[in-house]
Amino acid sequence: GNSVTQMEGPVTLSEEAFLTINCTYTATGYPSLFWYVQYPGEGLQLLLKATKADDKGSNKGFEATYRKETTSFHLEKGSVQVSDSAVYFCALILNNAGNMLTFGGGTRLMVKP
Amino acid sequence: DAGITQSPRHKVTETGTPVTLRCHQTENHRYMYWYRQDPGHGLRLIHYSYGVKDTDKGEVSDGYSVSRSKTEDFLLTLESATSSQTSVYFCASDTGTQETQYFGPGTRLLVL
């Protein structure tokens, strides 16, 4: 089956620190990969995505590169802000297999001033 | 942002009672989804719909039913609520082309 594994949180960083949240996947086919973010008290919203190997998704200073050889899609940001405090979810959709997202367990990020 | 609302936003109920959660979207999206969010599990798909009156089961469908009589509305029913169904429920919708799924704000359900 398909699955997504994320590093367990919480991840606590000081403002302006470098962020990495690891994400690896297993899939029976060829997936598209996503990062969603959930701010406190809100629903999820798409942060970035990549649809094929070596694609880099980017948004709001966050980046993730689709690495087929290591089945990974790690999220990075060079300098986090307090406003980045949220829960981050890695997810996949199998191409040509409908639109059902498979999510990782989520990683809570806390950024301190 | 897509207009997706959920009602109620919070509900406390007792074991054995039926509960219906409503999701309403104004984007004319063909696909709609119900997920539950639990610590350590991320979001898990309960049911989804690919059109009016067209629904199918997701990963954790036991104890839940859904209905979609109009494009804009997707109802989730807990026939007889149990404490294991205490969770946060999210609705989502999209066009079915593997682009962005848009999520509602969530419904926090407590079953006592």
PDB file of N, CA and C in Angstrom, chain B residues 16-67:
ATOM      1  N   GLY B  16     -24.055   6.469  21.288  1.00  0.00           N
ATOM      2  CA  GLY B  16     -25.282   5.864  20.807  1.00  0.00           C
ATOM      3  C   GLY B  16     -26.201   6.796  20.053  1.00  0.00           C
ATOM      4  N   THR B  17     -25.919   8.083  20.080  1.00  0.00           N
ATOM      5  CA  THR B  17     -26.786   9.029  19.371  1.00  0.00           C
ATOM      6  C   THR B  17     -26.301   9.216  17.936  1.00  0.00           C
ATOM      7  N   PRO B  18     -27.204   9.501  17.011  1.00  0.00           N
ATOM      8  CA  PRO B  18     -26.781   9.803  15.640  1.00  0.00           C
ATOM      9  C   PRO B  18     -26.292  11.242  15.532  1.00  0.00           C
ATOM     10  N   VAL B  19     -25.324  11.442  14.671  1.00  0.00           N
ATOM     11  CA  VAL B  19     -24.743  12.770  14.466  1.00  0.00           C
ATOM     12  C   VAL B  19     -24.559  12.983  12.969  1.00  0.00           C
ATOM     13  N   THR B  20     -24.924  14.162  12.492  1.00  0.00           N
ATOM     14  CA  THR B  20     -24.689  14.517  11.084  1.00  0.00           C
ATOM     15  C   THR B  20     -23.870  15.791  11.008  1.00  0.00           C
ATOM     16  N   LEU B  21     -22.795  15.715  10.243  1.00  0.00           N
ATOM     17  CA  LEU B  21     -21.945  16.871   9.983  1.00  0.00           C
ATOM     18  C   LEU B  21     -22.153  17.295   8.534  1.00  0.00           C
ATOM     19  N   ARG B  22     -22.153  18.612   8.333  1.00  0.00           N
ATOM     20  CA  ARG B  22     -22.433  19.133   6.997  1.00  0.00           C
ATOM     21  C   ARG B  22     -21.229  19.865   6.440  1.00  0.00           C
ATOM     22  N   CYS B  23     -21.010  19.672   5.154  1.00  0.00           N
ATOM     23  CA  CYS B  23     -19.968  20.384   4.421  1.00  0.00           C
ATOM     24  C   CYS B  23     -20.629  21.060   3.212  1.00  0.00           C
ATOM     25  N   HIS B  24     -20.317  22.336   3.017  1.00  0.00           N
ATOM     26  CA  HIS B  24     -20.900  23.105   1.929  1.00  0.00           C
ATOM     27  C   HIS B  24     -19.793  23.824   1.171  1.00  0.00           C
ATOM     28  N   GLN B  25     -19.763  23.633  -0.166  1.00  0.00           N
ATOM     29  CA  GLN B  25     -18.744  24.325  -0.960  1.00  0.00           C
ATOM     30  C   GLN B  25     -19.410  25.111  -2.083  1.00  0.00           C
ATOM     31  N   THR B  26     -18.804  26.236  -2.407  1.00  0.00           N
ATOM     32  CA  THR B  26     -19.385  27.147  -3.388  1.00  0.00           C
ATOM     33  C   THR B  26     -18.555  27.218  -4.666  1.00  0.00           C
ATOM     34  N   GLU B  27     -17.663  26.239  -4.872  1.00  0.00           N
ATOM     35  CA  GLU B  27     -16.735  26.266  -5.997  1.00  0.00           C
ATOM     36  C   GLU B  27     -17.163  25.348  -7.139  1.00  0.00           C
ATOM     37  N   ASN B  28     -18.293  24.693  -6.995  1.00  0.00           N
ATOM     38  CA  ASN B  28     -18.762  23.763  -8.023  1.00  0.00           C
ATOM     39  C   ASN B  28     -17.754  22.638  -8.275  1.00  0.00           C
ATOM     40  N   HIS B  29     -17.025  22.248  -7.217  1.00  0.00           N
ATOM     41  CA  HIS B  29     -16.074  21.151  -7.336  1.00  0.00           C
ATOM     42  C   HIS B  29     -16.810  19.831  -7.433  1.00  0.00           C
ATOM     43  N   ARG B  30     -16.309  18.966  -8.289  1.00  0.00           N
ATOM     44  CA  ARG B  30     -16.948  17.669  -8.478  1.00  0.00           C
ATOM     45  C   ARG B  30     -16.656  16.716  -7.309  1.00  0.00           C
ATOM     46  N   TYR B  31     -15.424  16.756  -6.788  1.00  0.00           N
ATOM     47  CA  TYR B  31     -15.020  15.808  -5.753  1.00  0.00           C
ATOM     48  C   TYR B  31     -15.126  16.455  -4.368  1.00  0.00           C
ATOM     49  N   MET B  32     -15.620  15.671  -3.424  1.00  0.00           N
ATOM     50  CA  MET B  32     -15.627  16.096  -2.025  1.00  0.00           C
ATOM     51  C   MET B  32     -15.198  14.936  -1.142  1.00  0.00           C
ATOM     52  N   TYR B  33     -14.611  15.279   0.007  1.00  0.00           N
ATOM     53  CA  TYR B  33     -13.986  14.276   0.866  1.00  0.00           C
ATOM     54  C   TYR B  33     -14.298  14.577   2.332  1.00  0.00           C
ATOM     55  N   TRP B  34     -14.362  13.520   3.117  1.00  0.00           N
ATOM     56  CA  TRP B  34     -14.386  13.653   4.569  1.00  0.00           C
ATOM     57  C   TRP B  34     -13.178  12.930   5.143  1.00  0.00           C
ATOM     58  N   TYR B  35     -12.442  13.651   6.008  1.00  0.00           N
ATOM     59  CA  TYR B  35     -11.288  13.096   6.701  1.00  0.00           C
ATOM     60  C   TYR B  35     -11.514  13.225   8.212  1.00  0.00           C
ATOM     61  N   ARG B  36     -10.834  12.391   8.973  1.00  0.00           N
ATOM     62  CA  ARG B  36     -10.726  12.607  10.412  1.00  0.00           C
ATOM     63  C   ARG B  36      -9.256  12.776  10.755  1.00  0.00           C
ATOM     64  N   GLN B  37      -9.015  13.646  11.742  1.00  0.00           N
ATOM     65  CA  GLN B  37      -7.655  13.946  12.168  1.00  0.00           C
ATOM     66  C   GLN B  37      -7.473  13.526  13.609  1.00  0.00           C
ATOM     67  N   ASP B  38      -6.518  12.649  13.833  1.00  0.00           N
ATOM     68  CA  ASP B  38      -6.223  12.163  15.168  1.00  0.00           C
ATOM     69  C   ASP B  38      -4.725  12.236  15.412  1.00  0.00           C
ATOM     70  N   PRO B  39      -4.317  12.510  16.647  1.00  0.00           N
ATOM     71  CA  PRO B  39      -2.877  12.641  16.941  1.00  0.00           C
ATOM     72  C   PRO B  39      -2.091  11.427  16.475  1.00  0.00           C
ATOM     73  N   GLY B  40      -0.998  11.673  15.768  1.00  0.00           N
ATOM     74  CA  GLY B  40      -0.128  10.604  15.306  1.00  0.00           C
ATOM     75  C   GLY B  40      -0.578   9.923  14.029  1.00  0.00           C
ATOM     76  N   HIS B  41      -1.793  10.218  13.587  1.00  0.00           N
ATOM     77  CA  HIS B  41      -2.310   9.563  12.382  1.00  0.00           C
ATOM     78  C   HIS B  41      -2.452  10.520  11.203  1.00  0.00           C
ATOM     79  N   GLY B  42      -2.179  11.772  11.393  1.00  0.00           N
ATOM     80  CA  GLY B  42      -2.430  12.706  10.309  1.00  0.00           C
ATOM     81  C   GLY B  42      -3.909  12.751   9.997  1.00  0.00           C
ATOM     82  N   LEU B  43      -4.230  12.873   8.721  1.00  0.00           N
ATOM     83  CA  LEU B  43      -5.622  12.834   8.283  1.00  0.00           C
ATOM     84  C   LEU B  43      -5.863  11.510   7.571  1.00  0.00           C
ATOM     85  N   ARG B  44      -6.994  10.907   7.880  1.00  0.00           N
ATOM     86  CA  ARG B  44      -7.356   9.658   7.237  1.00  0.00           C
ATOM     87  C   ARG B  44      -8.698   9.814   6.543  1.00  0.00           C
ATOM     88  N   LEU B  45      -8.794   9.297   5.340  1.00  0.00           N
ATOM     89  CA  LEU B  45      -9.984   9.459   4.524  1.00  0.00           C
ATOM     90  C   LEU B  45     -11.099   8.531   5.006  1.00  0.00           C
ATOM     91  N   ILE B  46     -12.276   9.103   5.213  1.00  0.00           N
ATOM     92  CA  ILE B  46     -13.441   8.331   5.666  1.00  0.00           C
ATOM     93  C   ILE B  46     -14.269   7.897   4.460  1.00  0.00           C
ATOM     94  N   HIS B  47     -14.756   8.870   3.721  1.00  0.00           N
ATOM     95  CA  HIS B  47     -15.524   8.646   2.497  1.00  0.00           C
ATOM     96  C   HIS B  47     -15.216   9.770   1.535  1.00  0.00           C
ATOM     97  N   TYR B  48     -15.507   9.534   0.275  1.00  0.00           N
ATOM     98  CA  TYR B  48     -15.388  10.599  -0.697  1.00  0.00           C
ATOM     99  C   TYR B  48     -16.529  10.486  -1.717  1.00  0.00           C
ATOM    100  N   SER B  49     -16.705  11.578  -2.460  1.00  0.00           N
ATOM    101  CA  SER B  49     -17.746  11.610  -3.483  1.00  0.00           C
ATOM    102  C   SER B  49     -17.148  12.149  -4.777  1.00  0.00           C
ATOM    103  N   TYR B  50     -17.517  11.520  -5.887  1.00  0.00           N
ATOM    104  CA  TYR B  50     -17.026  11.963  -7.186  1.00  0.00           C
ATOM    105  C   TYR B  50     -18.154  12.509  -8.053  1.00  0.00           C
ATOM    106  N   GLY B  51     -19.273  12.809  -7.417  1.00  0.00           N
ATOM    107  CA  GLY B  51     -20.396  13.424  -8.106  1.00  0.00           C
ATOM    108  C   GLY B  51     -21.651  13.256  -7.271  1.00  0.00           C
ATOM    109  N   VAL B  52     -22.723  13.923  -7.711  1.00  0.00           N
ATOM    110  CA  VAL B  52     -23.998  13.803  -6.995  1.00  0.00           C
ATOM    111  C   VAL B  52     -24.425  12.339  -6.966  1.00  0.00           C
ATOM    112  N   LYS B  53     -24.716  11.864  -5.772  1.00  0.00           N
ATOM    113  CA  LYS B  53     -25.152  10.500  -5.501  1.00  0.00           C
ATOM    114  C   LYS B  53     -24.054   9.454  -5.742  1.00  0.00           C
ATOM    115  N   ASP B  54     -22.848   9.873  -6.058  1.00  0.00           N
ATOM    116  CA  ASP B  54     -21.729   8.951  -6.280  1.00  0.00           C
ATOM    117  C   ASP B  54     -20.730   9.069  -5.138  1.00  0.00           C
ATOM    118  N   THR B  55     -20.673   8.015  -4.312  1.00  0.00           N
ATOM    119  CA  THR B  55     -19.770   8.038  -3.165  1.00  0.00           C
ATOM    120  C   THR B  55     -19.027   6.716  -3.065  1.00  0.00           C
ATOM    121  N   ASP B  56     -17.938   6.737  -2.310  1.00  0.00           N
ATOM    122  CA  ASP B  56     -17.174   5.510  -2.105  1.00  0.00           C
ATOM    123  C   ASP B  56     -16.461   5.592  -0.760  1.00  0.00           C
ATOM    124  N   LYS B  57     -16.036   4.401  -0.276  1.00  0.00           N
ATOM    125  CA  LYS B  57     -15.412   4.320   1.030  1.00  0.00           C
ATOM    126  C   LYS B  57     -13.946   4.699   0.954  1.00  0.00           C
ATOM    127  N   GLY B  58     -13.473   5.241   2.080  1.00  0.00           N
ATOM    128  CA  GLY B  58     -12.064   5.489   2.245  1.00  0.00           C
ATOM    129  C   GLY B  58     -11.448   4.486   3.192  1.00  0.00           C
ATOM    130  N   GLU B  59     -10.370   4.916   3.812  1.00  0.00           N
ATOM    131  CA  GLU B  59      -9.569   4.030   4.662  1.00  0.00           C
ATOM    132  C   GLU B  59     -10.279   3.628   5.951  1.00  0.00           C
ATOM    133  N   VAL B  60     -11.080   4.545   6.540  1.00  0.00           N
ATOM    134  CA  VAL B  60     -11.665   4.324   7.867  1.00  0.00           C
ATOM    135  C   VAL B  60     -13.161   4.582   7.828  1.00  0.00           C
ATOM    136  N   SER B  61     -13.892   3.840   7.012  1.00  0.00           N
ATOM    137  CA  SER B  61     -15.294   4.121   6.764  1.00  0.00           C
ATOM    138  C   SER B  61     -16.267   3.446   7.738  1.00  0.00           C
ATOM    139  N   ASP B  62     -15.802   2.468   8.516  1.00  0.00           N
ATOM    140  CA  ASP B  62     -16.719   1.748   9.402  1.00  0.00           C
ATOM    141  C   ASP B  62     -17.366   2.681  10.400  1.00  0.00           C
ATOM    142  N   GLY B  63     -18.713   2.606  10.505  1.00  0.00           N
ATOM    143  CA  GLY B  63     -19.449   3.434  11.450  1.00  0.00           C
ATOM    144  C   GLY B  63     -19.891   4.772  10.885  1.00  0.00           C
ATOM    145  N   TYR B  64     -19.544   5.030   9.633  1.00  0.00           N
ATOM    146  CA  TYR B  64     -19.883   6.292   8.978  1.00  0.00           C
ATOM    147  C   TYR B  64     -20.646   6.036   7.693  1.00  0.00           C
ATOM    148  N   SER B  65     -21.560   6.952   7.367  1.00  0.00           N
ATOM    149  CA  SER B  65     -22.194   6.954   6.055  1.00  0.00           C
ATOM    150  C   SER B  65     -22.197   8.384   5.530  1.00  0.00           C
ATOM    151  N   VAL B  66     -22.368   8.529   4.228  1.00  0.00           N
ATOM    152  CA  VAL B  66     -22.356   9.852   3.611  1.00  0.00           C
ATOM    153  C   VAL B  66     -23.486   9.943   2.601  1.00  0.00           C
ATOM    154  N   SER B  67     -23.827  11.178   2.269  1.00  0.00           N
ATOM    155  CA  SER B  67     -24.790  11.414   1.207  1.00  0.00           C
ATOM    156  C   SER B  67     -24.446  12.710   0.484  1.00  0.00           C
TER     157      SER B  67
END
